[in-house]
Structure formats: C-alpha cells, structure tokens
mmCIF file of C-alpha atoms in Angstrom:
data_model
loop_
_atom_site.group_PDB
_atom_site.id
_atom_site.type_symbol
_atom_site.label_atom_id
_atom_site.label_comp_id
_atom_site.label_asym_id
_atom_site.label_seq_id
_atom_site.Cartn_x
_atom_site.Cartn_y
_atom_site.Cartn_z
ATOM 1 C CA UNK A 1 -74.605 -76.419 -12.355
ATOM 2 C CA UNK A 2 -78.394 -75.802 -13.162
ATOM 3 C CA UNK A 3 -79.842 -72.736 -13.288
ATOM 4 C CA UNK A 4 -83.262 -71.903 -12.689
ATOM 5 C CA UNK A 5 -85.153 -68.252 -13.127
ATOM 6 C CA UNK A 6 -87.354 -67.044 -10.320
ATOM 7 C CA UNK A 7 -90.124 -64.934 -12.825
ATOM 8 C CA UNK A 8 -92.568 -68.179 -11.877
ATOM 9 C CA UNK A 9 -91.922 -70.083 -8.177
ATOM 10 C CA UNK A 10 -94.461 -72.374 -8.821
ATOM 11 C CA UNK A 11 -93.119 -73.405 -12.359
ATOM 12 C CA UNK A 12 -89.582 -73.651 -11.087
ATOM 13 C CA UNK A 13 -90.753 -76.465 -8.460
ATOM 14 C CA UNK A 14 -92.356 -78.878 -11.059
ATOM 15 C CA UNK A 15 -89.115 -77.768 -14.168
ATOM 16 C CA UNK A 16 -88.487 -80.767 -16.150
ATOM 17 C CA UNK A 17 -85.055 -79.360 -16.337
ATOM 18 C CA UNK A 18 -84.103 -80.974 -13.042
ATOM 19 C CA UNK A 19 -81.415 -83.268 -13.109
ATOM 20 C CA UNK A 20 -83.197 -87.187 -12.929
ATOM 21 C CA UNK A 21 -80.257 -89.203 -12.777
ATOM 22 C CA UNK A 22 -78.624 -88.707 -9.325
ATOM 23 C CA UNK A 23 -79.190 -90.388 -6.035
ATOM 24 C CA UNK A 24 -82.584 -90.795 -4.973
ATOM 25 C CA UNK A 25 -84.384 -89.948 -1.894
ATOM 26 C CA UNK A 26 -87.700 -89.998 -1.353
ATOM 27 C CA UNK A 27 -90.389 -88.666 0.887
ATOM 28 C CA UNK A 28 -93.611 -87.648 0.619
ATOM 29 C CA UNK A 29 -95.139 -84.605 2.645
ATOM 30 C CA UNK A 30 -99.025 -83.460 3.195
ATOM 31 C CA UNK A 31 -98.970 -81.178 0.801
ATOM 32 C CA UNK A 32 -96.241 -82.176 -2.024
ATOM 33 C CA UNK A 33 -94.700 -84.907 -3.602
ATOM 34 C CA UNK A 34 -91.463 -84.937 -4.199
ATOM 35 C CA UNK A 35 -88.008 -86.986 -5.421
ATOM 36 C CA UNK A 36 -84.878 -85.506 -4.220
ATOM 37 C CA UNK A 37 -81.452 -85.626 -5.628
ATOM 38 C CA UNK A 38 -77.899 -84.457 -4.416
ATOM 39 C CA UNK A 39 -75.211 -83.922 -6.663
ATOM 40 C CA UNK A 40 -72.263 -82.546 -5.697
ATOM 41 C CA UNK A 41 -70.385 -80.823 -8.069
ATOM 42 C CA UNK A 42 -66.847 -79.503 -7.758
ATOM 43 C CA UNK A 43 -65.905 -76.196 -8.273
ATOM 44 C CA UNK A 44 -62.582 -74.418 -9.028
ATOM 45 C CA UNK A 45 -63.251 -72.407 -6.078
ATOM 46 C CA UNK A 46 -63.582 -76.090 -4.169
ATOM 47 C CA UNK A 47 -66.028 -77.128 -2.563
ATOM 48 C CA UNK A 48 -69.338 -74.824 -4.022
ATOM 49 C CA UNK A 49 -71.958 -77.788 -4.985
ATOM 50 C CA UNK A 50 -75.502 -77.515 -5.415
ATOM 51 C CA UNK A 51 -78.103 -80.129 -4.361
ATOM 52 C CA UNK A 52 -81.605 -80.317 -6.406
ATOM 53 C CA UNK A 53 -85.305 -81.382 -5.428
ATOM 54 C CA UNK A 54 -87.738 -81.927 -8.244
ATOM 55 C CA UNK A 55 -91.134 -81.300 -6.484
ATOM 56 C CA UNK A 56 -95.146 -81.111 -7.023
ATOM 57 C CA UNK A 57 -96.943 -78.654 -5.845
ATOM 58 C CA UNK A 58 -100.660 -78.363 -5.249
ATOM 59 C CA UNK A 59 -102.391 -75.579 -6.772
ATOM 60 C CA UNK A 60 -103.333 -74.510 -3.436
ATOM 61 C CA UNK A 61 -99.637 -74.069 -2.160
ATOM 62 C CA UNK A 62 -98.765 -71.679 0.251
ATOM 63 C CA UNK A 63 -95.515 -69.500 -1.035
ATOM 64 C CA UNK A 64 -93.352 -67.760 0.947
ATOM 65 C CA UNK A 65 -89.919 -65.934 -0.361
ATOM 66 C CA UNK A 66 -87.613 -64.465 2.421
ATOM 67 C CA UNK A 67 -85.062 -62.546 1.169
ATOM 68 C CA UNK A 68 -82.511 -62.421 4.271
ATOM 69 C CA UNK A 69 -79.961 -59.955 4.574
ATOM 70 C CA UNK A 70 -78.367 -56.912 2.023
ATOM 71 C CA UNK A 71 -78.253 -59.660 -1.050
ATOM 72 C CA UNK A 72 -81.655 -61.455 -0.244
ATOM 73 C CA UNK A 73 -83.424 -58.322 0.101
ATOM 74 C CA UNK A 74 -81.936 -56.746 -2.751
ATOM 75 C CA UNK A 75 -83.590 -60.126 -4.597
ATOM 76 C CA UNK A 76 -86.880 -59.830 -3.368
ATOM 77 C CA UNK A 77 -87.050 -56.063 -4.516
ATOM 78 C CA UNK A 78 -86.267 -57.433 -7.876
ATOM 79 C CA UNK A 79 -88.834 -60.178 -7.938
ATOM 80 C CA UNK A 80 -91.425 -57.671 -6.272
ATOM 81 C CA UNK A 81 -90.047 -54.996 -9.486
ATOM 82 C CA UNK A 82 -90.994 -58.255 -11.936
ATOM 83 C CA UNK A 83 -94.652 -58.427 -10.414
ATOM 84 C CA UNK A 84 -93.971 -61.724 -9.682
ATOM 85 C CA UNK A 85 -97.108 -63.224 -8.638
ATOM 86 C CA UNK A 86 -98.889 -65.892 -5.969
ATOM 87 C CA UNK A 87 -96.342 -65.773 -3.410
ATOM 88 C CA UNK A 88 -95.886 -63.900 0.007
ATOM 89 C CA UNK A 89 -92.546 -61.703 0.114
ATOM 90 C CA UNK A 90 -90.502 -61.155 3.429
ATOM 91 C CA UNK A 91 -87.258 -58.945 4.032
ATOM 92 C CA UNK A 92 -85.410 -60.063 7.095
ATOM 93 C CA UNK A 93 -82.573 -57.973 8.312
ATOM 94 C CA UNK A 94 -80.876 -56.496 11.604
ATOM 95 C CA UNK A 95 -80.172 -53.317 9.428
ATOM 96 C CA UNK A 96 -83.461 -50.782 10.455
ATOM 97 C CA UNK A 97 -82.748 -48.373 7.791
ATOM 98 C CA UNK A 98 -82.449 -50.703 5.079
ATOM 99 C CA UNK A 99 -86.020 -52.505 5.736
ATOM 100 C CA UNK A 100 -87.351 -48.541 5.069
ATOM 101 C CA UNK A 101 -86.686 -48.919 1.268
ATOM 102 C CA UNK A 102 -87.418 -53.033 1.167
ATOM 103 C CA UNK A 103 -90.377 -53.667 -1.368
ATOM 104 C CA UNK A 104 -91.807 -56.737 0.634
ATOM 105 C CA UNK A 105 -95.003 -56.448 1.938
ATOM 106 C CA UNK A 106 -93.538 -58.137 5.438
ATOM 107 C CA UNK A 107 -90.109 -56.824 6.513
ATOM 108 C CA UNK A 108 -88.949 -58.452 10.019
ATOM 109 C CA UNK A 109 -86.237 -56.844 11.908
ATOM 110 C CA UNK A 110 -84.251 -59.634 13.629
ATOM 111 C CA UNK A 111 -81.747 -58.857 16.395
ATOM 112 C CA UNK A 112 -82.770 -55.581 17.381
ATOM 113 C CA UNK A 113 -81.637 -55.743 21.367
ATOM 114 C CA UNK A 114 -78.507 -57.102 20.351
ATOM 115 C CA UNK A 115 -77.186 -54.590 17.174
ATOM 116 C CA UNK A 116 -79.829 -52.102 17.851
ATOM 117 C CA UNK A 117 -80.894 -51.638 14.254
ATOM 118 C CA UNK A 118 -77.045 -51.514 12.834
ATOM 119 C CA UNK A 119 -77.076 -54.497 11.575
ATOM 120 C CA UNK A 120 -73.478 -56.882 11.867
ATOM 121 C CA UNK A 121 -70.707 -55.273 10.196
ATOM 122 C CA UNK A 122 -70.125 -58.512 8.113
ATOM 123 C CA UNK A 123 -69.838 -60.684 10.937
ATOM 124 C CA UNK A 124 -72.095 -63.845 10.919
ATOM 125 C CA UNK A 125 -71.352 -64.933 14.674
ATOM 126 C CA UNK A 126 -73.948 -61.777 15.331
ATOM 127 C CA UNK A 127 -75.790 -62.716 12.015
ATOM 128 C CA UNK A 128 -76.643 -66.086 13.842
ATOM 129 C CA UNK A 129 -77.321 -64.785 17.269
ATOM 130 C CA UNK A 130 -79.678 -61.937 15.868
ATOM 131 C CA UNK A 131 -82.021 -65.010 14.276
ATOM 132 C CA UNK A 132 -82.179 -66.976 17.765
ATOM 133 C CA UNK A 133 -83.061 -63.451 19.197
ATOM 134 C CA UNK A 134 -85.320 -63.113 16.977
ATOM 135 C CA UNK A 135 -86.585 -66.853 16.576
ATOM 136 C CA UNK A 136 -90.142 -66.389 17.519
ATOM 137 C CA UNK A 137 -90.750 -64.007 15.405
ATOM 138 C CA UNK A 138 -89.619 -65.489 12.431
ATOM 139 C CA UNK A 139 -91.649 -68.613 13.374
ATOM 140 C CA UNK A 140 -94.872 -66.582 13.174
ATOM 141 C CA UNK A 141 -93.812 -65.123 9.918
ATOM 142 C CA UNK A 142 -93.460 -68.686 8.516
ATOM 143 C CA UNK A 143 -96.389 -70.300 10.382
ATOM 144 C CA UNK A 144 -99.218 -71.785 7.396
ATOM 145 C CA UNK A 145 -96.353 -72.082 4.643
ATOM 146 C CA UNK A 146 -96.016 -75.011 2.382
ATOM 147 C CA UNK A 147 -93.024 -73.834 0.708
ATOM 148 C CA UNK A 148 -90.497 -71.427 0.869
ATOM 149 C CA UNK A 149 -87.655 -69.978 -0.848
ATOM 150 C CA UNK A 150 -84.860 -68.401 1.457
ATOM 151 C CA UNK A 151 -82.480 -66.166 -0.376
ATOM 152 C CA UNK A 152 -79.070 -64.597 0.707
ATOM 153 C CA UNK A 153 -75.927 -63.322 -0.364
ATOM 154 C CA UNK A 154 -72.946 -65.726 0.985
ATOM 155 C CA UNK A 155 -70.036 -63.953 2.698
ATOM 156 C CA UNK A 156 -71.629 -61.115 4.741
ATOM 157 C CA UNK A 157 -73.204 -60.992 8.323
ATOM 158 C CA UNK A 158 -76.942 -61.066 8.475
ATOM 159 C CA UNK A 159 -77.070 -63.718 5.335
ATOM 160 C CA UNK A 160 -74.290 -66.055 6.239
ATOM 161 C CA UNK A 161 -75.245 -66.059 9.877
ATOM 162 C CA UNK A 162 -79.721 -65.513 9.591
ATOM 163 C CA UNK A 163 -80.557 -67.293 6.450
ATOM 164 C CA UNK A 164 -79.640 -71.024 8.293
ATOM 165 C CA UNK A 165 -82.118 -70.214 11.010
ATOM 166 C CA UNK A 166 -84.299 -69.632 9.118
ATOM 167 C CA UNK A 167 -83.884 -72.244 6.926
ATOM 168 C CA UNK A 168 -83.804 -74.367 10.316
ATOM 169 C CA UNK A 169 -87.332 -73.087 11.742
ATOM 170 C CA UNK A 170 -89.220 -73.031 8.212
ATOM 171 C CA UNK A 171 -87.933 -77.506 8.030
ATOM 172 C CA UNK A 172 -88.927 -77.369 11.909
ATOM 173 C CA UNK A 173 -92.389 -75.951 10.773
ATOM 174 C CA UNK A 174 -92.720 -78.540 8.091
ATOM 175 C CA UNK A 175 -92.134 -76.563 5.381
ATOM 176 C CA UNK A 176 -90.846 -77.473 1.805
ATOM 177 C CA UNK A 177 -87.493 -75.136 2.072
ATOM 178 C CA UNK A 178 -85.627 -73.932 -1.127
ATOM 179 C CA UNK A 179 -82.252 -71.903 -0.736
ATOM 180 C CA UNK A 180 -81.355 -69.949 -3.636
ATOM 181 C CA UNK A 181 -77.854 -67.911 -2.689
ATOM 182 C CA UNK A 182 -75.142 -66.393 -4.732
ATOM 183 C CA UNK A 183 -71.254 -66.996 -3.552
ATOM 184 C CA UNK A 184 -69.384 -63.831 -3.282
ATOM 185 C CA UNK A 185 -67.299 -62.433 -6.135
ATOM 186 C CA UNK A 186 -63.394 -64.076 -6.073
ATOM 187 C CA UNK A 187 -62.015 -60.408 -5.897
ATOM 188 C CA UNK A 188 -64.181 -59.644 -2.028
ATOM 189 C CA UNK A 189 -60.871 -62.154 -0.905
ATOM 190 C CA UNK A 190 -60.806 -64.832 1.369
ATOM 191 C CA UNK A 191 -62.192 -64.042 4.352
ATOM 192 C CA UNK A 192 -65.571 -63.702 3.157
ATOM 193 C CA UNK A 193 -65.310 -66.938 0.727
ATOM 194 C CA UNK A 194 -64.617 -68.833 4.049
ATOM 195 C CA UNK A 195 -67.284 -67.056 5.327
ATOM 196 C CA UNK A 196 -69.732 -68.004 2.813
ATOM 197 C CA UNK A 197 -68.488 -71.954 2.656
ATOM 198 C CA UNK A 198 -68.953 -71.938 6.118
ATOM 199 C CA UNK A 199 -72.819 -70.548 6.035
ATOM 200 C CA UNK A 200 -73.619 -73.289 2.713
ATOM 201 C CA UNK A 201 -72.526 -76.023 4.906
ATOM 202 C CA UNK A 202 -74.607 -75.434 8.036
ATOM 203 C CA UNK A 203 -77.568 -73.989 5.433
ATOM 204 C CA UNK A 204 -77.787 -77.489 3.773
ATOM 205 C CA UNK A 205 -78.098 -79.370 6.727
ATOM 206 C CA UNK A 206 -81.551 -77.107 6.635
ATOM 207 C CA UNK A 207 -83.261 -77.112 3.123
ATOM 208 C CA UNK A 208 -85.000 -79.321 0.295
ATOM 209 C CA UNK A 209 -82.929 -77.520 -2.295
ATOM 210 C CA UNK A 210 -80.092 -75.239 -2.226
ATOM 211 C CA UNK A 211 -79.077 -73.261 -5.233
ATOM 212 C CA UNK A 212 -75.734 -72.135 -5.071
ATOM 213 C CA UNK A 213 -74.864 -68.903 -7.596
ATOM 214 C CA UNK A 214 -71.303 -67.778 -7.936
ATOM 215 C CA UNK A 215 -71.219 -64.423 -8.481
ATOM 216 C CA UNK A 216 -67.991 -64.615 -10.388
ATOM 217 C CA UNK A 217 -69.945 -66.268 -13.632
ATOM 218 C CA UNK A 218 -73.204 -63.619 -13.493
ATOM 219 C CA UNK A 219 -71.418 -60.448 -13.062
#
C-alpha cells in the first residue's frame, strides 16, 4: 500500500508517486482534473484495501481537512502543530470537552440533542445518527470547498459512524473528497476491527480517495 505524508495537501494531490497502472476512471470536475484508480489490495487482516485518485488542482483550490472524531482530531492537531499551510482545519465530534483543547480554527459539535456533549461510548450506530442530527450544519461547514480531506480513526463511535456522512454531504456538495484513516491496532480485538471494516465499506461508497493506515505497521 502507498503512503503519502500530509506536511503539503496540495502536493500530495498532484504526487507522481500514485500508482498509474490500475483501472481507469475518468471524470472531469469544474475545478480539477483528475484520473482515478482502484486497487484493491489484500491484507492479512482481510479485506483492508486502499483505492487511489491522482488529481490536479488549481492554484486557487479551496482546502478543507476535517478531522472527525478522537483519531481525526488528534490528526488535525498534529498538522495544525506542523504549520501546515493553505488549507481550512475542522474538528468534528459529539465529545464537548474534547473540542475545548482541538487546535482547528472550526470545531463543530455534531449530535448534541442526542449524546448531550458525551460523545458515543464507541458505538457508531450513535456515531451515524449524531451526523444526520447534525447534517445541516456540517453542510455549511463544507459549503465553497473544492477539496477535502476527511480523517478518522476506524473502530470507535464518532469516526466509524460521522466520518461517512460527512464524506456523503462533502460528494453531495460537489466536492473532491479524500479519506485518509488508520485501522485500529490487532490487539483493540475484534469487535472494533468489525467495527472499522464495516465504517471503510460504507466510507468508500463516499470519497475520491481513501487511504487506509493500519495502525499495526506505524506503531
């Protein structure tokens, strides 16, 4: 699998290193060109794949990163700690007290009737329903985007169950969509592997690109 570092978004969209010899598809949008390819590539784990998208981006690209979740807002505090540049950072999460120490500019609270600022106690059903709740919102947040990057951590609540509605509204909006999540550690057990499989699949259905990062072989 292909790994790609997030110190420059707008490098990482136009990387030579992109695999060129896989099935084609292509489209063009208003404000990029692209050529997409899926691979899928088996895993011992089975079933973890990750599908590419070499793209072109105008110099006047809107960029949006939305970390979503513990794991995705954990990664935008890093890429805000880098000084990563040109590109708008959001923290989504149903957890109130976590958004307090998120470095984004734009945290959004999602779900707050329904888990009152507790966020889901690793369950993605309420993960899910606290997006839809929350739908408009995020829709606003990614309103004017050309592309953006959703991350999450695999496995949990708010990221399994958030991060493919989001991924659903920014394609609905138009928007070039990247995913970029990892897949939980072999030693959190089963329950949250099937967890995370389970969010990948419906989060593919939603995105350009999705980036798949097993934990296991970066800790």
């Amino acid at each position: 699998m292909a790994s790609f570092g997030l110190t420059n978004v707008k490098e990482f969209v136009s990387s030579p290193s992109i695999p060129t010899t896989l099935r084609c598809n292509k489209k063009l949008f208003t404000s990029f060109s692209r050529t997409c390819f899926t691979r899928k590539t088996p895993r011992r784990n089975g079933g973890v794949y990750a599908v590419f998208c070499s793209s072109i981006a105008m110099e006047t690209a809107r960029i949006k990163v939305v970390g979503v979740g513990g794991g995705g807002n954990n990664a935008v505090n890093r890429m805000v700690g880098s000084g990563l540049q040109g590109v708008d950072f959001y923290a989504i999460n149903t957890d109130a007290q976590a958004l307090l120490h998120s470095a984004a500019e734009n945290p959004i609270q999602i779900g707050e009737l329904l888990t009152r600022g507790l966020g889901t106690g690793g369950n993605p059903s309420l993960g899910e329903k606290a997006a839809e709740e929350s739908r408009d919102a995020i829709a606003e947040a990614l309103e004017g985007s050309d592309l953006v990057f959703i991350t999450a951590g695999m496995g949990g609540g708010t990221g399994s169950g958030a991060a493919p509605v989001v991924a659903q509204i920014s394609k609905e909006a138009g928007c070039l969509t990247v995913g970029v999540v990892t897949y939980p550690f072999s030693f959190e057990g089963r329950k949250r592997s099937v967890q995370a499989l389970e969010a990948i699949e419906k989060l593919q259905n939603n995105v350009d690109t999705l980036i798949i990062i097993p934990n296991d072989e970066i800790g």
